[in-house]
mmCIF file of C-alpha atoms in Angstrom:
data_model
loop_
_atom_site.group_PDB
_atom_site.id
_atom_site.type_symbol
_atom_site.label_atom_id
_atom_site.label_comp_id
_atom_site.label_asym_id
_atom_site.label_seq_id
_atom_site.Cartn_x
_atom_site.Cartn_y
_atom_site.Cartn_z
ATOM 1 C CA UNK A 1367 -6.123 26.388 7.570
ATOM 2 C CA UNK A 1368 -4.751 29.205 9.758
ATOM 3 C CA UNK A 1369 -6.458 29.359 12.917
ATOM 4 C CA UNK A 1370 -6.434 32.874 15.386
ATOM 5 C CA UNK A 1371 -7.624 32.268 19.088
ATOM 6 C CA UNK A 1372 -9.212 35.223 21.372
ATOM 7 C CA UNK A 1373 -9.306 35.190 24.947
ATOM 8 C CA UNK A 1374 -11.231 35.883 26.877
ATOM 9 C CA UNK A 1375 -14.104 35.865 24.693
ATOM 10 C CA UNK A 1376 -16.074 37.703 27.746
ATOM 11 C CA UNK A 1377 -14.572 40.561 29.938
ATOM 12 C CA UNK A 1378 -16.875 42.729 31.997
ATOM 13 C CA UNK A 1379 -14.715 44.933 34.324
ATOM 14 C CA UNK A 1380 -14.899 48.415 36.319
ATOM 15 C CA UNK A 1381 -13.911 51.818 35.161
ATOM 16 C CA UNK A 1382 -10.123 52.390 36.089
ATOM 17 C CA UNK A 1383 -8.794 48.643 35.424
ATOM 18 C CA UNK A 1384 -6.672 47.414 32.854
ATOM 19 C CA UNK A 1385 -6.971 44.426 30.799
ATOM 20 C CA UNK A 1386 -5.176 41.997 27.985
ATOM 21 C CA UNK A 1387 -6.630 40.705 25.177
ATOM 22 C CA UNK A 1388 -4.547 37.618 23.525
ATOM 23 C CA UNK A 1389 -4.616 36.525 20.018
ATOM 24 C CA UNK A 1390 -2.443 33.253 19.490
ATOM 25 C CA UNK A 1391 -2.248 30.871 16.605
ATOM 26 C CA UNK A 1392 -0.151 27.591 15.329
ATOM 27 C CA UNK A 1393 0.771 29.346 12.210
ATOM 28 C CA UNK A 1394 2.577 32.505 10.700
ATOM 29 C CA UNK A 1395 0.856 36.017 9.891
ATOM 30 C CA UNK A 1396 2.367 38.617 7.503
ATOM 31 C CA UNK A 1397 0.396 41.184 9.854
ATOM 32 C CA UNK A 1398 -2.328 41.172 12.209
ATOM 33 C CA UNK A 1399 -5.127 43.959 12.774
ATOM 34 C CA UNK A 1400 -7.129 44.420 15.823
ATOM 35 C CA UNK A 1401 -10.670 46.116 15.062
ATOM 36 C CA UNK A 1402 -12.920 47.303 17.827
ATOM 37 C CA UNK A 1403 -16.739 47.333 16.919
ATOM 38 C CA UNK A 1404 -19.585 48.839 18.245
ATOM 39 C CA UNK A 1405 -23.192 47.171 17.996
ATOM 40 C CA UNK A 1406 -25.209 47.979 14.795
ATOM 41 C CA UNK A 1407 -21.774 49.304 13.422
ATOM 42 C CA UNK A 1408 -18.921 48.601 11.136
ATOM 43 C CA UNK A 1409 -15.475 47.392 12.875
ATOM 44 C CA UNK A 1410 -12.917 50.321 13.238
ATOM 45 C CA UNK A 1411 -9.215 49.410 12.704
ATOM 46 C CA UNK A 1412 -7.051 50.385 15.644
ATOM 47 C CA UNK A 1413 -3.838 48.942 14.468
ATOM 48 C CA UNK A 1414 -1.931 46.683 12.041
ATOM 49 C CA UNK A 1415 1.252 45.132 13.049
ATOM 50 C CA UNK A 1416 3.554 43.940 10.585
ATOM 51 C CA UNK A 1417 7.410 43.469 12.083
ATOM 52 C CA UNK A 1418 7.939 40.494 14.568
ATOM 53 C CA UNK A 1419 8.174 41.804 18.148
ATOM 54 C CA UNK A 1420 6.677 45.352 17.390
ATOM 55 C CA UNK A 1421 4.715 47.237 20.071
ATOM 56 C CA UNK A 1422 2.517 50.129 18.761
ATOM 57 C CA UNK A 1423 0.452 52.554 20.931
ATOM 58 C CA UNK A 1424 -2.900 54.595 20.558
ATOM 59 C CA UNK A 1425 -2.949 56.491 23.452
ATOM 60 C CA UNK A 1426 -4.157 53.876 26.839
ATOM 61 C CA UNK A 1427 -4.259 50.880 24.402
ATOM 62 C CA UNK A 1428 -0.813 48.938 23.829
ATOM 63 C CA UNK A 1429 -0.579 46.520 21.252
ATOM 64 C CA UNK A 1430 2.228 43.972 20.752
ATOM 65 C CA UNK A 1431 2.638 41.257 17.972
ATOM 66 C CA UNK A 1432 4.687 38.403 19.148
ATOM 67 C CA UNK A 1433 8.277 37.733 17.734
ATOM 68 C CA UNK A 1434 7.276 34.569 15.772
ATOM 69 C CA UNK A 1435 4.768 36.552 14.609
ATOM 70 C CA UNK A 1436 2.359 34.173 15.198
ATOM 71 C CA UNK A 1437 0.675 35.555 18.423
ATOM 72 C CA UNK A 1438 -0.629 39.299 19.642
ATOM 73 C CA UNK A 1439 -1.870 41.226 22.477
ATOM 74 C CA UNK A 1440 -4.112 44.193 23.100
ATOM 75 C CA UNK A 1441 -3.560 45.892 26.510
ATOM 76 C CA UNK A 1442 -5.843 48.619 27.496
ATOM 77 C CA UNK A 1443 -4.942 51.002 30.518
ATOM 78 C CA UNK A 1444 -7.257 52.446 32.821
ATOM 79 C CA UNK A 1445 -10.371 51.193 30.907
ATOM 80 C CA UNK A 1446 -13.485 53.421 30.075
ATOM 81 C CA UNK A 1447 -17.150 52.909 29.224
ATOM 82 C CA UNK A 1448 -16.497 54.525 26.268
ATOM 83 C CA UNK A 1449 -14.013 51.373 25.460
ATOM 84 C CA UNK A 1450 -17.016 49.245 25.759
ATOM 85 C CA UNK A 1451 -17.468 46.710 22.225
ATOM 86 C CA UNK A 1452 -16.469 43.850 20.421
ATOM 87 C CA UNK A 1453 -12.542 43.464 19.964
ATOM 88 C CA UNK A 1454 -11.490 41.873 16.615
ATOM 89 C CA UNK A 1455 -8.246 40.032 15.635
ATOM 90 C CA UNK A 1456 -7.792 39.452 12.462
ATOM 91 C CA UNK A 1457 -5.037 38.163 9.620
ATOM 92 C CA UNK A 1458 -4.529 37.409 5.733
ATOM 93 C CA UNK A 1459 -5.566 33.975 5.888
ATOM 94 C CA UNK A 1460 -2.548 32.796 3.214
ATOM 95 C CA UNK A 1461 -1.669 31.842 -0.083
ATOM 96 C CA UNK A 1462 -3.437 29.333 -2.313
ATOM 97 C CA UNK A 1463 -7.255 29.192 -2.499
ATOM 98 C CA UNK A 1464 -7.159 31.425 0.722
ATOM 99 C CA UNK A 1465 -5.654 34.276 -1.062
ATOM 100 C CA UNK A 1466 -7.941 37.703 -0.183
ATOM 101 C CA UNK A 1467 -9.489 35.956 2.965
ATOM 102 C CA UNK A 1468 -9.022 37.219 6.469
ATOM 103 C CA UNK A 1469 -9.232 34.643 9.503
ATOM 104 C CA UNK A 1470 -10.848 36.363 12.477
ATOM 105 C CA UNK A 1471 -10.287 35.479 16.016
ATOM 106 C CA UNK A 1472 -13.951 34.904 17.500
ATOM 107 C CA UNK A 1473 -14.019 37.856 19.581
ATOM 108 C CA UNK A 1474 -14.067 39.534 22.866
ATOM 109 C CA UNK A 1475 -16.811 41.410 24.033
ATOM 110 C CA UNK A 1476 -15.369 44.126 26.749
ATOM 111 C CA UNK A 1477 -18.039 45.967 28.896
ATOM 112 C CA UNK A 1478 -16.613 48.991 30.934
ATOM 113 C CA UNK A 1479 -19.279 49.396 33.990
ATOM 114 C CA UNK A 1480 -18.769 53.363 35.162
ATOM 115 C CA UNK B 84 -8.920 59.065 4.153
ATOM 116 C CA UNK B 85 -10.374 55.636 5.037
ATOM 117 C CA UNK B 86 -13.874 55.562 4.573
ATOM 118 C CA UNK B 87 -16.109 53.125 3.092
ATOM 119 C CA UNK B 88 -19.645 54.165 2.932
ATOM 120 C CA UNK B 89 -22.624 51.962 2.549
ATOM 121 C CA UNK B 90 -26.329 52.810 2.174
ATOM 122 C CA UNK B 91 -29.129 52.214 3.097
ATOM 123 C CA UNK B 92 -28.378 51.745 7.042
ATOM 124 C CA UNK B 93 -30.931 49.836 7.628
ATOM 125 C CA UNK B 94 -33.323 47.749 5.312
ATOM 126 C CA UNK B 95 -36.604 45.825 6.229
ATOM 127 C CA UNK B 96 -37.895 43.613 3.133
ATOM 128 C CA UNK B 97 -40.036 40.808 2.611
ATOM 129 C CA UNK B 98 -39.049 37.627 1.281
ATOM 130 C CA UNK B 99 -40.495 38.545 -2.346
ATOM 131 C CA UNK B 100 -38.484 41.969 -2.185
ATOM 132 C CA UNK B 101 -35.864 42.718 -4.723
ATOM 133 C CA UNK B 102 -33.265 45.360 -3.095
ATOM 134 C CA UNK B 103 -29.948 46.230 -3.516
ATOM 135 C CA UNK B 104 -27.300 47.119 -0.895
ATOM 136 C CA UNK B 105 -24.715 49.829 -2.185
ATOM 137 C CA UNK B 106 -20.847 50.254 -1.296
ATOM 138 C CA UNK B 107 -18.619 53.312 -2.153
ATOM 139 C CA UNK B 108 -14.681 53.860 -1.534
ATOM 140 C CA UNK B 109 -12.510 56.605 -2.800
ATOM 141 C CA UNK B 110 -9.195 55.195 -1.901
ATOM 142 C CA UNK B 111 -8.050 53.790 -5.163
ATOM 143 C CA UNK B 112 -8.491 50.436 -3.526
ATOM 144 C CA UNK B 113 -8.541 47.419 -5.438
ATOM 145 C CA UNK B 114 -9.859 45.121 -3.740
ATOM 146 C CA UNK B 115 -13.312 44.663 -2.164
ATOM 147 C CA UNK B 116 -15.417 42.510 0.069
ATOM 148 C CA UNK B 117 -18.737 41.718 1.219
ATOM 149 C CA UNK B 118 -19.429 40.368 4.420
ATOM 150 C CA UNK B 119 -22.667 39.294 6.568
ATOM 151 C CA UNK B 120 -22.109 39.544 10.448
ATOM 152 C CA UNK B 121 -24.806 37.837 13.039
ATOM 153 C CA UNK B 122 -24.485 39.401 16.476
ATOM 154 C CA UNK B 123 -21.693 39.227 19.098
ATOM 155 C CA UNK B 124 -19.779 36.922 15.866
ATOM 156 C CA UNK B 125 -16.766 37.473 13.383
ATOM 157 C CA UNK B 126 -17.891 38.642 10.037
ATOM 158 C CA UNK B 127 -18.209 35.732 7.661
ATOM 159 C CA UNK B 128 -16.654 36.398 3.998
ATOM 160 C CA UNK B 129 -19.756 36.333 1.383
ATOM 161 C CA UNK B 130 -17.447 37.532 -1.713
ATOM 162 C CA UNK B 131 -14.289 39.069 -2.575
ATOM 163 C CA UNK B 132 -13.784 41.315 -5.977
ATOM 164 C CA UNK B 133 -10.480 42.193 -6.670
ATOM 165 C CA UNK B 134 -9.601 44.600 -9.850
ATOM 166 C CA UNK B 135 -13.337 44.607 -10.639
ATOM 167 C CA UNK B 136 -13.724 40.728 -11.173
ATOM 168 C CA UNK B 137 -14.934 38.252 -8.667
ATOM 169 C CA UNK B 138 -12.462 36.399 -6.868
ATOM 170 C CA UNK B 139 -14.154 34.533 -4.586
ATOM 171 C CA UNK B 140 -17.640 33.117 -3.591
ATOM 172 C CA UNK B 141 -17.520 31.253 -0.151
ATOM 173 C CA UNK B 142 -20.743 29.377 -1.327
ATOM 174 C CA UNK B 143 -23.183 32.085 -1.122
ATOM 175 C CA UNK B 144 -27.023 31.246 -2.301
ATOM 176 C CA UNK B 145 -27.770 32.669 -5.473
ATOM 177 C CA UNK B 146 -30.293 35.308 -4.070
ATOM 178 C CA UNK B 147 -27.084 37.076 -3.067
ATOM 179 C CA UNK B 148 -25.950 38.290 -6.468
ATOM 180 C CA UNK B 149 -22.843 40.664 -6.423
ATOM 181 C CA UNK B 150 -21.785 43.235 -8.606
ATOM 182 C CA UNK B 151 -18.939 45.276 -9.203
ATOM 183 C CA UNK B 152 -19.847 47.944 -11.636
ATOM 184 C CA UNK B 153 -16.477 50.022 -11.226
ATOM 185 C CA UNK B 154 -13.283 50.073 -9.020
ATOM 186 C CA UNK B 155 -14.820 52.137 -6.377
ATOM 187 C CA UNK B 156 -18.396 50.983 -6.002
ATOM 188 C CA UNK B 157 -19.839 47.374 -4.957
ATOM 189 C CA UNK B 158 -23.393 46.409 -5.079
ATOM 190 C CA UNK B 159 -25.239 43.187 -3.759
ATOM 191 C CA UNK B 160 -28.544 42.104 -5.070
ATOM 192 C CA UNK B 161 -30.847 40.392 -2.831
ATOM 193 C CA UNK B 162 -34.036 38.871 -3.726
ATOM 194 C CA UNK B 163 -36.009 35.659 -2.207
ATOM 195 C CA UNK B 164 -34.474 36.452 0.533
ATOM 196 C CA UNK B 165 -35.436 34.181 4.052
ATOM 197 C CA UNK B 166 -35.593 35.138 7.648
ATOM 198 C CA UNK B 167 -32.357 33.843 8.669
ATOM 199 C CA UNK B 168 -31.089 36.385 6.050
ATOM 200 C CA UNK B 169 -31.156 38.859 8.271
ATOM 201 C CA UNK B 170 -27.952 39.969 9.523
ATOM 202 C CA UNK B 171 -25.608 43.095 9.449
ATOM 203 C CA UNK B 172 -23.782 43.600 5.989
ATOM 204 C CA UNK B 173 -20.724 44.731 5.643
ATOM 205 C CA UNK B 174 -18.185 46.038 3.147
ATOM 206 C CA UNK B 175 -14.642 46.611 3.216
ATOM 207 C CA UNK B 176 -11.900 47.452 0.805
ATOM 208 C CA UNK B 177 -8.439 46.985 1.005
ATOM 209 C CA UNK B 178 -5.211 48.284 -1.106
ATOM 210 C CA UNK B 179 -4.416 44.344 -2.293
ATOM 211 C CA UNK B 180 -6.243 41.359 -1.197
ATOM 212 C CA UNK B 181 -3.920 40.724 1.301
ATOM 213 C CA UNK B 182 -3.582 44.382 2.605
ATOM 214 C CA UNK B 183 -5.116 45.913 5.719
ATOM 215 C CA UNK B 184 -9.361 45.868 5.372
ATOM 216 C CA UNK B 185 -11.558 49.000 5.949
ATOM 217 C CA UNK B 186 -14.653 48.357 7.022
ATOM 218 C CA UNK B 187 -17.983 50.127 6.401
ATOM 219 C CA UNK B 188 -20.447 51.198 8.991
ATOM 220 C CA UNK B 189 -23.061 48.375 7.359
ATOM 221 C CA UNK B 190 -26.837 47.936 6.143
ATOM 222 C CA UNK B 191 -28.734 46.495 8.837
ATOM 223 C CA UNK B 192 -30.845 43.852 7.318
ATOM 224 C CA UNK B 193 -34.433 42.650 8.147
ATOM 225 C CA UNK B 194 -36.404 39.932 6.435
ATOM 226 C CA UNK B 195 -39.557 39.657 7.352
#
């Protein structure tokens, strides 16, 4: 079973600072996507990253997928409260009897005090 | 465009209610999903239809009964439903099952 790891799972910070978001696992991922979800709503995709070692970026957020692919990172710069929700990882879970599942990290929950 | 629309947005029932929750997608995706989400969690997989027949069912109670009545609409059938039922319920689509997932904006569910 392929396994995805978020931390922190709680980050409550000021307006201005930046932060990292890690998503690590034991195994291999075609691709990851990072969703960002707001409460009572559906999670948004910011990214997928495919290629080992790729670094993609949507405007103050920096996203990185490591070059085993088996690890990522979301950076944000300069947070806002309007960057306040929950942060999803998530990958195709594999082959097998886990083929059209996606394993989800558990979360980080990111509030942006002004 | 990546949308995947859901209605109703929100839905209060009791637990003799028959309802249905409704999923739409235009993108000539083939694959689709259902998912029920508790608060501050992951989504949990409920069932996955790819090409219009059911793919998988992660063990759902049968008073979750999905349907798939073309490739770009989902439907899921609730009745009996309990308390702990209530949830957020989501729907995504994807190109190919192991493709990037859209996500819907979701049916907030309330049994009472």
């Amino acid at each position: 079973t392929q396994l995805l790891e978020q931390s922190p799972q709680f980050l409550s910070i000021q307006e201005g600072e930046n932060l990292t978001v890690y998503c690590n696992s034991s195994s291999v991922f075609s691709s990851l996507q990072w969703y960002r979800q707001e409460p009572g709503e559906g999670p948004v995709l910011l990214v997928t990253v495919v290629t080992g070692g790729e670094v993609k970026k949507l405007k103050r957020l920096t996203f990185q997928f490591g070059d085993a692919r088996k690890d990522s990172s979301l950076h944000i710069t300069a947070a806002q409260p309007g960057d306040t929700g929950l942060y999803l990882c998530a990958g195709p879970a594999g082959g097998g009897t886990s083929y059209g599942k996606l394993t989800f990290g558990q979360g980080t929950i990111l509030t942006v005090h002004p | 465009d990546t949308e995947v629309t859901q209605t109703p947005k929100h839905l209060v029932m009791g637990m003799t209610n028959k309802k249905s929750l409704k999923c739409e997608q235009h993108m000539g995706h083939r694959a689709m999903y259902w998912y029920k989400q508790k608060a501050k969690k992951p989504p949990e997989l409920m069932f996955v239809y790819s090409y219009e027949k059911l793919s998988i069912n992660e063990s759902v109670p049968s008073r979750f009964s999905p349907e798939c009545p073309n490739s770009s609409l989902l439907n899921l059938h609730l009745h009996a439903l309990q308390p702990e039922d209530s949830a957020l319920y989501l729907c995504a689509s994807s190109q190919g099952a192991t493709d990037t997932q859209y996500f819907g904006p979701g049916t907030r569910l309330t049994v009472l």
